[in-house]
Every structure is written in C-alpha cells, then in structure tokens.
C-alpha cells in the first residue's frame, strides 16, 4: 500500500532578489499579505490538505520564520494583561499547529539542492513540496487533488498551470499526455523554454507530491540553468525511471515573490477577508474613482 503523505517541505532559503530591497534584511516568506506572512498561508494550506509535519529549508537571516511559529511568552503575557484575547488566540495558534522542523541550506545552490536537504527528514516516504512564493487561494483544493492522485497511482504528481505562451519562458514546461480529467502523464520537461520551443502551455508551479525516488534523481542531475541544481531537471530524470503525473489547474495562484503579483494577491485576498473585505472594497472603489480608472 502507498504510505500516506504527512510531510510538507517548504524551501525558503532563496535570496529573494526579485523583491529587493524589501528582502534585503527580511525573509521574503515573511512579507505580509494582508494580515499574515506569506509562509503562514502555505503552512495553513498544508494542514488543510491533511499534512501534519512541516520541514522548512532555511538559511542565514531567516530566523524570523522560526520565531513566527514558536511560542512568545512575553507577548502572550502582555496581550493577556491587556485583555486582547483575539490577538492572543491568533498568536498561540501559530505555535500549536503542525510539528515544525528546520534544516539549513548553507548556500543557495538551487531549488533542487534545497529539496535534497530534506532527504534525511523524509526518509523512504512520499512527501509534498510547497513553494512559499506561490500562494494558492483555493482551500487547498489543488494540493488535495494531487495527494489523492498520488495515493491512487503511487507516483509523483506535479502542479501544472496553464499560462499564455509569452509567459512560459519563466517556468519549467513538460510534454504531456492526457490521462483522466486534470491528470496528465509527464514526458520530457524543459526548463524555461522560449515560446517556440515550449512542448506545451503548462507551467510547473510550486506544488509537488514526490515519491522518494526524487532524491536519487536529484543526486544524478548536474547544475543546470544559472549554475543551480534545478528541481525541474530532477523531475525529468525521475520520469525516465518511474511514471510522473501532472495535475492541471487554471486559477487561484499568486506569485508573491514579485512585487506586482504580491499586490494582486493583497487586493484579492483583502477583498475576500471576513473582517476587512467590505471596508477595503469601499476604499478600493474610491481609489479607482479618484485615479480615473473606472
Ligand atoms: P526562486 O528562484 O523563486 O526564489 O525559488 P529566490 O531565489 O529566493 O528568488 P529570486 O528569484 O532571487 O527573486 C523558488 C523557491 O525555492 C527556494 C526559494 O526560497 C523559493 O521559495 N530556494 C531557491 C531555496 O530554498 N534554495 C535555493 O537555493 C533556491
């Protein structure tokens, strides 16, 4: 029987150069989207999909992430003293979530290298990888679907977003064959192809459910584009020894590692926010009118 996936690996050791100077002294995973840091959405998504063990791959300057998911007794005492019970509950809940573990990636040698850092923790079980740059606003529907397909097929499943052809050169892009509904079988996979060379309009995005075979594949790949160990190359390698599937989705994803998409996420998540949504919608309508954008 295929073992159940319990662990979410969250690679968070990158330099965040697309969001400088905001990310010079602050992890990009801790940039707030409305009222919580990006990484909190991702941990919540993992929990909503049934995972209860989280391994964050961190690096120098990222200790704010560990502090965020830890107890903070002085703050809790002060909130209690001031009768701020809602804030107290929110702060405490962060330390009472899934089991959090951390491993350091000494040098940013690439996403593939970051995932390889999880090998000892994960062992011989399937596991999920969630990139904290990619915020999914879908009640964990995508990840749930992928975990279901992994359990059914006993194989790796990669999230694939359909993108316009001019955007494909920012992503890994696979050749695929249809299987069943959103499920496709992945063949060859190309990192950042030009639109003319792209084998499909499907972009590898930041949710993966891997069989432990990915670690062997990662050990085989050489540094690729940008001198980094590319996860995409390891997925291609894996697909030569075992089946790899893709799960196609269209909507609900924001790349909060870039200022523009971070703004889009902020606006849309704020509009849907149970307490802020109504007031924010009025504020936004006013801004739109005053700037003559209506
Ligand atoms: P990105 O390339 O989007 O992140 O990697 P980055 O390198 O931090 O950002 P830019 O491109 O310079 O703006 C995708 C994910 O992989 C992690 C990043 O933290 C991000 O979550 N990553 C990347 C690592 O953990 N280690 C690495 O060596 C590279």
Short mmCIF file of C-alpha atoms and ligand atoms in Angstrom, two decimals:
data_model
loop_
_atom_site.label_atom_id
_atom_site.label_comp_id
_atom_site.label_asym_id
_atom_site.label_seq_id
_atom_site.Cartn_x
_atom_site.Cartn_y
_atom_site.Cartn_z
CA UNK A 1 0.00 0.00 0.00
CA UNK A 2 1.16 3.51 -0.74
CA UNK A 3 2.16 5.23 2.55
CA UNK A 4 0.20 8.36 3.40
CA UNK A 5 1.90 11.67 2.79
CA UNK A 6 2.41 13.53 6.07
CA UNK A 7 5.34 15.87 5.44
CA UNK A 8 5.30 19.23 3.68
CA UNK A 9 8.74 20.51 2.70
CA UNK A 10 8.85 24.30 2.30
CA UNK A 11 12.04 25.56 0.60
CA UNK A 12 12.65 29.07 1.94
CA UNK A 13 16.40 29.52 1.56
CA UNK A 14 16.43 31.61 -1.63
CA UNK A 15 17.74 35.17 -1.79
CA UNK A 16 14.52 36.80 -2.98
CA UNK A 17 16.32 39.07 -5.46
CA UNK A 18 13.12 39.90 -7.36
CA UNK A 19 11.78 41.71 -4.30
CA UNK A 20 14.79 43.78 -3.24
CA UNK A 21 15.22 45.97 -1.30
CA UNK A 22 12.27 44.68 0.79
CA UNK A 23 14.01 41.32 1.15
CA UNK A 24 17.49 42.59 1.98
CA UNK A 25 17.20 42.03 5.74
CA UNK A 26 13.84 40.28 5.88
CA UNK A 27 12.91 36.85 4.51
CA UNK A 28 10.55 37.20 1.56
CA UNK A 29 8.46 34.39 3.08
CA UNK A 30 7.71 36.79 5.96
CA UNK A 31 6.39 39.62 3.76
CA UNK A 32 2.82 40.21 4.87
CA UNK A 33 -0.08 39.54 2.54
CA UNK A 34 -2.95 41.49 4.18
CA UNK A 35 -2.58 40.36 7.82
CA UNK A 36 -0.19 37.41 7.87
CA UNK A 37 3.13 36.43 6.35
CA UNK A 38 3.10 34.51 3.07
CA UNK A 39 4.54 31.37 4.66
CA UNK A 40 1.62 31.16 7.09
CA UNK A 41 -0.83 30.75 4.19
CA UNK A 42 1.31 27.90 2.89
CA UNK A 43 1.54 26.11 6.25
CA UNK A 44 -2.25 26.53 6.67
CA UNK A 45 -2.78 25.04 3.20
CA UNK A 46 -0.62 22.01 4.10
CA UNK A 47 -2.66 21.46 7.26
CA UNK A 48 -5.95 21.90 5.37
CA UNK A 49 -4.80 19.17 2.97
CA UNK A 50 -4.17 16.80 5.90
CA UNK A 51 -0.38 17.13 6.38
CA UNK A 52 0.85 17.38 9.97
CA UNK A 53 4.62 17.61 9.67
CA UNK A 54 6.42 20.59 8.13
CA UNK A 55 10.11 20.92 7.26
CA UNK A 56 11.26 24.42 6.30
CA UNK A 57 14.56 24.71 4.42
CA UNK A 58 16.07 27.96 5.71
CA UNK A 59 19.34 29.86 5.57
CA UNK A 60 21.14 32.75 7.23
CA UNK A 61 18.90 35.69 8.04
CA UNK A 62 15.71 33.63 8.10
CA UNK A 63 15.29 33.15 11.85
CA UNK A 64 12.10 35.28 11.81
CA UNK A 65 10.38 32.25 10.24
CA UNK A 66 11.23 30.05 13.25
CA UNK A 67 10.18 32.78 15.68
CA UNK A 68 6.86 33.15 13.88
CA UNK A 69 5.87 29.52 14.51
CA UNK A 70 7.22 29.41 18.07
CA UNK A 71 5.81 30.45 21.45
CA UNK A 72 6.45 34.06 22.52
CA UNK A 73 5.66 34.13 26.24
CA UNK A 74 6.36 37.89 26.83
CA UNK A 75 3.98 38.87 24.03
CA UNK A 76 1.33 36.37 25.17
CA UNK A 77 1.53 37.70 28.75
CA UNK A 78 1.18 41.29 27.57
CA UNK A 79 -1.80 40.50 25.30
CA UNK A 80 -3.45 38.63 28.16
CA UNK A 81 -2.82 41.53 30.58
CA UNK A 82 -4.40 43.96 28.10
CA UNK A 83 -7.40 41.69 27.51
CA UNK A 84 -6.61 41.29 23.80
CA UNK A 85 -7.98 37.76 23.65
CA UNK A 86 -8.39 37.53 19.85
CA UNK A 87 -4.80 38.54 19.23
CA UNK A 88 -3.65 36.17 21.97
CA UNK A 89 -5.53 33.26 20.42
CA UNK A 90 -4.06 34.05 16.98
CA UNK A 91 -0.51 34.20 18.38
CA UNK A 92 -0.88 30.99 20.38
CA UNK A 93 -2.45 29.08 17.48
CA UNK A 94 0.74 29.61 15.47
CA UNK A 95 2.75 27.57 17.95
CA UNK A 96 0.08 24.89 18.23
CA UNK A 97 -0.10 23.95 14.56
CA UNK A 98 1.74 21.10 12.82
CA UNK A 99 5.13 19.87 14.02
CA UNK A 100 7.66 22.35 12.59
CA UNK A 101 11.22 21.33 11.71
CA UNK A 102 14.03 23.31 10.14
CA UNK A 103 17.11 22.42 8.12
CA UNK A 104 19.66 24.92 6.82
CA UNK A 105 20.85 25.15 3.24
CA UNK A 106 24.33 26.65 3.65
CA UNK A 107 24.47 28.09 0.13
CA UNK A 108 21.61 28.88 -2.27
CA UNK A 109 22.64 26.24 -4.82
CA UNK A 110 19.17 25.96 -6.31
CA UNK A 111 15.66 24.71 -5.58
CA UNK A 112 16.69 21.12 -6.36
CA UNK A 113 19.52 21.36 -3.84
CA UNK A 114 17.10 22.79 -1.25
CA UNK A 115 14.72 19.84 -1.73
CA UNK A 116 17.63 17.40 -1.44
CA UNK A 117 18.28 18.86 2.04
CA UNK A 118 15.02 17.18 3.13
CA UNK A 119 16.22 13.62 2.40
CA UNK A 120 17.20 12.67 5.96
CA UNK A 121 13.99 14.01 7.42
CA UNK A 122 11.69 12.48 4.81
CA UNK A 123 13.32 9.06 4.50
CA UNK A 124 11.63 6.49 2.29
CA UNK A 125 8.14 8.00 2.12
CA UNK A 126 6.31 10.16 -0.37
CA UNK A 127 6.16 13.86 0.61
CA UNK A 128 4.86 17.20 -0.59
CA UNK A 129 6.85 20.29 -1.55
CA UNK A 130 5.14 23.69 -1.29
CA UNK A 131 6.93 26.81 -2.53
CA UNK A 132 6.10 29.74 -0.29
CA UNK A 133 6.32 32.15 -3.27
CA UNK A 134 3.24 30.51 -4.71
CA UNK A 135 0.15 31.41 -2.75
CA UNK A 136 -2.86 29.24 -3.55
CA UNK A 137 -6.25 30.68 -2.69
CA UNK A 138 -8.31 27.56 -3.22
CA UNK A 139 -8.96 25.96 0.19
CA UNK A 140 -6.15 23.51 -0.57
CA UNK A 141 -8.20 22.01 -3.44
CA UNK A 142 -5.17 21.68 -5.73
CA UNK A 143 -2.96 20.02 -3.11
CA UNK A 144 -5.79 17.73 -2.02
CA UNK A 145 -6.35 16.64 -5.62
CA UNK A 146 -2.64 15.98 -6.07
CA UNK A 147 -2.41 13.96 -2.84
CA UNK A 148 -5.43 11.92 -3.94
CA UNK A 149 -3.79 11.17 -7.30
CA UNK A 150 -0.54 10.23 -5.54
CA UNK A 151 -2.37 7.81 -3.25
CA UNK A 152 -4.23 6.27 -6.19
CA UNK A 153 -1.28 5.95 -8.59
CA UNK A 154 1.60 5.59 -6.10
CA UNK A 155 3.57 8.10 -8.18
CA UNK A 156 4.77 11.69 -8.15
CA UNK A 157 2.31 14.43 -9.11
CA UNK A 158 3.37 17.95 -10.15
CA UNK A 159 1.10 21.04 -10.28
CA UNK A 160 0.86 22.45 -13.82
CA UNK A 161 -0.71 25.83 -14.52
CA UNK A 162 -1.94 26.70 -17.99
CA UNK A 163 -0.27 30.00 -18.96
CA UNK A 164 -0.28 32.29 -22.01
CA UNK A 165 2.59 31.38 -24.37
CA UNK A 166 4.51 34.64 -23.69
CA UNK A 167 4.83 33.63 -20.01
CA UNK A 168 6.09 30.08 -20.48
CA UNK A 169 9.79 31.08 -20.62
CA UNK A 170 9.69 31.82 -16.86
CA UNK A 171 8.86 28.17 -15.98
CA UNK A 172 9.65 24.53 -16.40
CA UNK A 173 7.43 23.16 -19.17
CA UNK A 174 6.58 19.47 -19.81
CA UNK A 175 5.35 17.46 -22.78
CA UNK A 176 2.22 15.71 -21.53
CA UNK A 177 -0.30 13.04 -22.47
CA UNK A 178 -3.87 13.19 -21.12
CA UNK A 179 -4.87 10.58 -18.52
CA UNK A 180 -8.08 11.47 -16.71
CA UNK A 181 -9.60 14.92 -16.05
CA UNK A 182 -6.89 17.22 -14.65
CA UNK A 183 -4.41 14.33 -14.51
CA UNK A 184 -1.79 14.10 -17.29
CA UNK A 185 1.32 11.95 -17.73
CA UNK A 186 4.57 13.93 -17.92
CA UNK A 187 7.20 13.08 -20.52
CA UNK A 188 10.14 15.30 -21.41
CA UNK A 189 10.41 18.51 -19.40
CA UNK A 190 12.26 21.69 -20.42
CA UNK A 191 13.37 24.46 -18.04
CA UNK A 192 12.44 28.00 -19.18
CA UNK A 193 11.87 27.28 -22.91
CA UNK A 194 11.30 30.04 -25.46
CA UNK A 195 7.62 30.10 -26.58
CA UNK A 196 8.60 28.47 -29.94
CA UNK A 197 10.37 25.56 -28.22
CA UNK A 198 7.79 25.02 -25.45
CA UNK A 199 6.37 21.46 -25.56
CA UNK A 200 3.04 22.64 -24.03
CA UNK A 201 1.36 25.67 -22.46
CA UNK A 202 1.68 24.11 -18.99
CA UNK A 203 3.99 25.65 -16.40
CA UNK A 204 5.43 23.71 -13.46
CA UNK A 205 4.23 25.62 -10.40
CA UNK A 206 5.07 25.43 -6.73
CA UNK A 207 3.19 22.35 -5.52
CA UNK A 208 4.63 18.85 -5.85
CA UNK A 209 3.97 15.44 -4.35
CA UNK A 210 7.08 13.34 -4.78
CA UNK A 211 7.91 9.70 -4.42
CA UNK A 212 11.21 9.29 -2.51
CA UNK A 213 12.79 8.43 -5.89
CA UNK A 214 13.21 12.19 -6.40
CA UNK A 215 16.23 12.12 -4.06
CA UNK A 216 18.08 9.65 -6.29
CA UNK A 217 17.15 11.75 -9.31
CA UNK A 218 18.43 14.90 -7.58
CA UNK A 219 21.72 13.17 -6.80
CA UNK A 220 22.16 12.45 -10.53
CA UNK A 221 21.48 15.90 -12.02
CA UNK A 222 24.29 18.34 -12.77
CA UNK A 223 23.95 22.09 -12.17
CA UNK A 224 21.71 23.42 -14.95
CA UNK A 225 20.46 26.89 -15.92
CA UNK A 226 22.11 29.60 -13.76
CA UNK A 227 24.57 27.07 -12.29
CA UNK A 228 21.83 25.87 -9.91
CA UNK A 229 20.63 22.32 -9.18
CA UNK A 230 17.24 22.54 -10.88
CA UNK A 231 14.28 20.63 -9.48
CA UNK A 232 12.85 20.56 -13.00
CA UNK A 233 15.88 18.61 -14.26
CA UNK A 234 15.41 16.08 -11.44
CA UNK A 235 11.73 15.66 -12.37
CA UNK A 236 12.82 14.93 -15.95
CA UNK A 237 15.35 12.42 -14.63
CA UNK A 238 12.72 10.81 -12.38
CA UNK A 239 10.34 10.41 -15.32
CA UNK A 240 12.89 8.17 -17.06
CA UNK A 241 12.72 5.60 -14.22
CA UNK A 242 9.12 5.86 -12.92
CA UNK A 243 5.83 7.46 -14.01
CA UNK A 244 5.40 11.14 -13.16
CA UNK A 245 2.00 12.80 -13.43
CA UNK A 246 0.87 16.40 -13.69
CA UNK A 247 -2.27 17.96 -12.23
CA UNK A 248 -3.52 20.79 -14.44
CA UNK A 249 -5.16 23.85 -12.86
CA UNK A 250 -6.07 27.27 -14.16
CA UNK A 251 -6.78 29.73 -11.34
CA UNK A 252 -6.12 30.68 -7.75
CA UNK A 253 -2.36 31.15 -7.70
CA UNK A 254 -0.28 34.24 -6.93
CA UNK A 255 3.49 34.57 -7.25
CA UNK A 256 4.08 36.67 -4.14
CA UNK A 257 7.85 36.62 -4.78
CA UNK A 258 7.33 39.52 -7.22
CA UNK A 259 6.02 42.99 -6.27
CA UNK A 260 3.26 43.11 -8.90
CA UNK A 261 1.71 39.73 -8.15
CA UNK A 262 2.14 40.42 -4.43
CA UNK A 263 -0.08 43.50 -4.95
CA UNK A 264 -2.64 41.43 -6.87
CA UNK A 265 -2.72 38.85 -4.06
CA UNK A 266 -3.07 41.60 -1.46
CA UNK A 267 -6.03 43.16 -3.25
CA UNK A 268 -7.89 39.92 -3.93
CA UNK A 269 -7.26 38.39 -0.50
CA UNK A 270 -8.23 41.65 1.22
CA UNK A 271 -11.50 41.78 -0.77
CA UNK A 272 -12.36 38.26 0.43
CA UNK A 273 -11.29 38.93 4.04
CA UNK A 274 -14.17 38.35 6.50
CA UNK A 275 -13.44 41.46 8.62
CA UNK A 276 -11.65 43.79 6.22
CA UNK A 277 -13.35 42.91 2.93
CA UNK A 278 -16.27 45.32 2.98
CA UNK A 279 -14.29 48.36 4.14
CA UNK A 280 -11.49 47.54 1.71
CA UNK A 281 -13.91 47.24 -1.23
CA UNK A 282 -15.21 50.76 -0.47
CA UNK A 283 -11.66 52.07 -0.15
CA UNK A 284 -10.62 50.45 -3.43
CA UNK A 285 -13.66 51.81 -5.28
CA UNK A 286 -12.77 55.28 -4.03
CA UNK A 287 -9.12 54.93 -5.14
CA UNK A 288 -10.24 53.70 -8.58
CA UNK A 289 -12.63 56.65 -8.98
CA UNK A 290 -10.13 59.27 -7.80
CA UNK A 291 -7.49 57.99 -10.21
CA UNK A 292 -9.95 57.97 -13.11
CA UNK A 293 -9.58 54.19 -13.56
CA UNK A 294 -13.31 53.42 -13.62
P1 LIG B 1 13.03 31.32 -6.51
O1 LIG B 1 14.08 31.37 -7.55
O2 LIG B 1 11.67 31.77 -6.86
O3 LIG B 1 13.45 32.11 -5.22
O4 LIG B 1 12.99 29.87 -5.89
P2 LIG B 1 14.62 33.06 -4.90
O5 LIG B 1 15.90 32.57 -5.44
O6 LIG B 1 14.55 33.33 -3.43
O7 LIG B 1 14.06 34.37 -5.58
P3 LIG B 1 14.62 35.36 -6.68
O8 LIG B 1 14.43 34.64 -7.98
O9 LIG B 1 16.05 35.66 -6.33
O10 LIG B 1 13.71 36.55 -6.51
C1 LIG B 1 11.79 29.19 -5.58
C2 LIG B 1 11.79 28.73 -4.14
O11 LIG B 1 12.93 27.96 -3.86
C3 LIG B 1 13.61 28.44 -2.73
C4 LIG B 1 13.21 29.89 -2.59
O12 LIG B 1 13.30 30.30 -1.23
C5 LIG B 1 11.79 29.88 -3.13
O13 LIG B 1 10.87 29.54 -2.13
N1 LIG B 1 15.06 28.25 -2.94
C6 LIG B 1 15.62 28.64 -4.10
C7 LIG B 1 15.81 27.66 -1.93
O14 LIG B 1 15.29 27.30 -0.86
N2 LIG B 1 17.14 27.49 -2.16
C8 LIG B 1 17.75 27.87 -3.30
O15 LIG B 1 18.98 27.67 -3.43
C9 LIG B 1 16.97 28.45 -4.30
#
